[in-house]
GROMACS .gro file of C-alpha atoms in nm:
model
  127
    1MET     CA    1   0.398  -1.996   0.074
    2GLU     CA    2   0.118  -1.906  -0.161
    3ALA     CA    3  -0.191  -2.128  -0.184
    4MET     CA    4  -0.225  -2.306  -0.516
    5ALA     CA    5  -0.566  -2.324  -0.677
    6ILE     CA    6  -0.667  -2.659  -0.820
    7GLU     CA    7  -0.858  -2.630  -1.141
    8HIS     CA    8  -1.056  -2.916  -1.286
    9GLU     CA    9  -1.327  -2.965  -1.538
   10PRO     CA   10  -1.660  -3.082  -1.396
   11PHE     CA   11  -1.727  -3.439  -1.483
   12ALA     CA   12  -2.037  -3.550  -1.666
   13LEU     CA   13  -2.231  -3.860  -1.571
   14ALA     CA   14  -2.320  -4.105  -1.845
   15VAL     CA   15  -2.657  -4.161  -1.677
   16ASP     CA   16  -2.847  -3.945  -1.431
   17ASP     CA   17  -2.855  -4.138  -1.103
   18PRO     CA   18  -3.090  -4.001  -0.835
   19TYR     CA   19  -2.894  -4.158  -0.546
   20LEU     CA   20  -2.560  -4.026  -0.669
   21SER     CA   21  -2.718  -3.683  -0.713
   22ALA     CA   22  -2.847  -3.698  -0.353
   23LEU     CA   23  -2.500  -3.797  -0.229
   24ILE     CA   24  -2.326  -3.518  -0.420
   25GLY     CA   25  -2.592  -3.270  -0.309
   26THR     CA   26  -2.537  -3.364   0.057
   27MET     CA   27  -2.156  -3.334   0.034
   28GLU     CA   28  -2.146  -3.035  -0.201
   29GLU     CA   29  -2.030  -2.703  -0.059
   30PRO     CA   30  -2.132  -2.478   0.097
   31GLN     CA   31  -2.372  -2.713   0.280
   32GLY     CA   32  -2.133  -3.010   0.285
   33SER     CA   33  -1.922  -2.883   0.575
   34SER     CA   34  -2.223  -2.770   0.776
   35THR     CA   35  -2.396  -3.105   0.723
   36ALA     CA   36  -2.082  -3.287   0.838
   37GLU     CA   37  -2.054  -3.055   1.138
   38LEU     CA   38  -2.418  -3.128   1.223
   39ALA     CA   39  -2.341  -3.502   1.215
   40GLY     CA   40  -2.058  -3.443   1.462
   41GLN     CA   41  -2.268  -3.224   1.691
   42LEU     CA   42  -2.559  -3.469   1.694
   43THR     CA   43  -2.322  -3.755   1.772
   44LEU     CA   44  -2.172  -3.562   2.064
   45SER     CA   45  -2.518  -3.466   2.189
   46TRP     CA   46  -2.635  -3.828   2.159
   47TRP     CA   47  -2.330  -3.941   2.356
   48ASP     CA   48  -2.405  -3.686   2.630
   49ARG     CA   49  -2.769  -3.803   2.657
   50HIS     CA   50  -2.717  -4.179   2.630
   51GLY     CA   51  -2.357  -4.246   2.737
   52THR     CA   52  -2.285  -4.403   2.399
   53GLY     CA   53  -2.298  -4.302   2.036
   54PRO     CA   54  -2.584  -4.352   1.793
   55SER     CA   55  -2.597  -4.636   1.546
   56PRO     CA   56  -2.573  -4.524   1.183
   57ALA     CA   57  -2.953  -4.561   1.147
   58GLU     CA   58  -3.013  -4.353   1.461
   59LEU     CA   59  -2.779  -4.078   1.339
   60PHE     CA   60  -2.951  -4.060   0.999
   61ASP     CA   61  -3.294  -4.052   1.164
   62GLU     CA   62  -3.175  -3.770   1.392
   63MET     CA   63  -3.016  -3.573   1.107
   64PHE     CA   64  -3.286  -3.604   0.849
   65SER     CA   65  -3.601  -3.634   1.067
   66ASN     CA   66  -3.656  -4.002   0.988
   67PRO     CA   67  -3.718  -3.958   0.614
   68ASP     CA   68  -3.871  -4.213   0.384
   69TRP     CA   69  -3.566  -4.224   0.157
   70GLU     CA   70  -3.742  -4.434  -0.106
   71ARG     CA   71  -4.009  -4.164  -0.150
   72ILE     CA   72  -3.777  -3.865  -0.130
   73ILE     CA   73  -3.535  -3.997  -0.393
   74ASP     CA   74  -3.746  -4.053  -0.701
   75ASP     CA   75  -3.603  -4.353  -0.884
   76PRO     CA   76  -3.880  -4.547  -1.060
   77GLY     CA   77  -3.628  -4.737  -1.274
   78ARG     CA   78  -3.517  -4.949  -0.978
   79SER     CA   79  -3.709  -5.207  -0.779
   80LEU     CA   80  -3.767  -5.149  -0.406
   81VAL     CA   81  -3.486  -5.392  -0.320
   82GLN     CA   82  -3.248  -5.204  -0.550
   83ARG     CA   83  -3.354  -4.869  -0.400
   84LEU     CA   84  -3.292  -5.004  -0.048
   85GLU     CA   85  -2.945  -5.118  -0.156
   86GLN     CA   86  -2.877  -4.776  -0.310
   87ARG     CA   87  -2.992  -4.601   0.010
   88GLU     CA   88  -2.756  -4.816   0.219
   89LEU     CA   89  -2.470  -4.737  -0.019
   90LEU     CA   90  -2.547  -4.364  -0.003
   91GLN     CA   91  -2.549  -4.377   0.379
   92ARG     CA   92  -2.221  -4.571   0.393
   93TRP     CA   93  -2.059  -4.312   0.165
   94LEU     CA   94  -2.182  -4.027   0.387
   95LEU     CA   95  -2.048  -4.199   0.701
   96SER     CA   96  -1.716  -4.254   0.525
   97TYR     CA   97  -1.700  -3.892   0.411
   98TRP     CA   98  -1.787  -3.754   0.755
   99SER     CA   99  -1.528  -3.984   0.913
  100ARG     CA  100  -1.263  -3.887   0.662
  101ILE     CA  101  -1.300  -3.516   0.735
  102GLY     CA  102  -1.308  -3.583   1.110
  103ALA     CA  103  -1.665  -3.482   1.193
  104ILE     CA  104  -1.738  -3.830   1.334
  105THR     CA  105  -1.540  -4.142   1.415
  106PHE     CA  106  -1.674  -4.466   1.268
  107ILE     CA  107  -1.506  -4.774   1.123
  108PRO     CA  108  -1.750  -4.979   0.913
  109GLY     CA  109  -1.745  -5.347   1.001
  110HIS     CA  110  -1.578  -5.273   1.333
  111ASP     CA  111  -1.781  -5.009   1.517
  112ASP     CA  112  -2.139  -5.056   1.629
  113VAL     CA  113  -2.189  -4.693   1.723
  114ILE     CA  114  -2.064  -4.363   1.592
  115ARG     CA  115  -1.828  -4.168   1.814
  116PRO     CA  116  -1.773  -3.793   1.808
  117GLY     CA  117  -1.498  -3.671   1.583
  118HIS     CA  118  -1.294  -3.353   1.594
  119LEU     CA  119  -1.516  -3.048   1.583
  120PRO     CA  120  -1.357  -2.713   1.496
  121SER     CA  121  -1.243  -2.533   1.811
  122GLN     CA  122  -1.221  -2.185   1.658
  123ALA     CA  123  -1.477  -1.995   1.454
  124GLY     CA  124  -1.245  -1.993   1.151
  125ASP     CA  125  -1.152  -2.362   1.164
  126GLU     CA  126  -1.281  -2.585   0.890
  127LEU     CA  127  -1.367  -2.953   0.904
   0.00000   0.00000   0.00000
């Protein structure tokens, strides 16, 4: 069976949103798969060191060297409270994405810690 290519037109945003751009940039290929794989590897490593998985905040601190998200993502049009809400939304989307592709295991509202997902077992496997 021959693989079918999916063609689509890129979508245009009505307004440039710095947090959405950061989310898309983190998930966008070719770095998207390697970032997700890193999340899985760090979760597994955390589990080996601590006997449990990291919290979402601990995983993000480990992955991104404890960044000051509100400084990194320049969004002067929003108040600090709005930027904090946007950061939390961005992080929830990343956790959901990484869970969906199997890099980690995490159910929002149910899990307190992130568990390792399915990491590729062969060099050619993809997430």
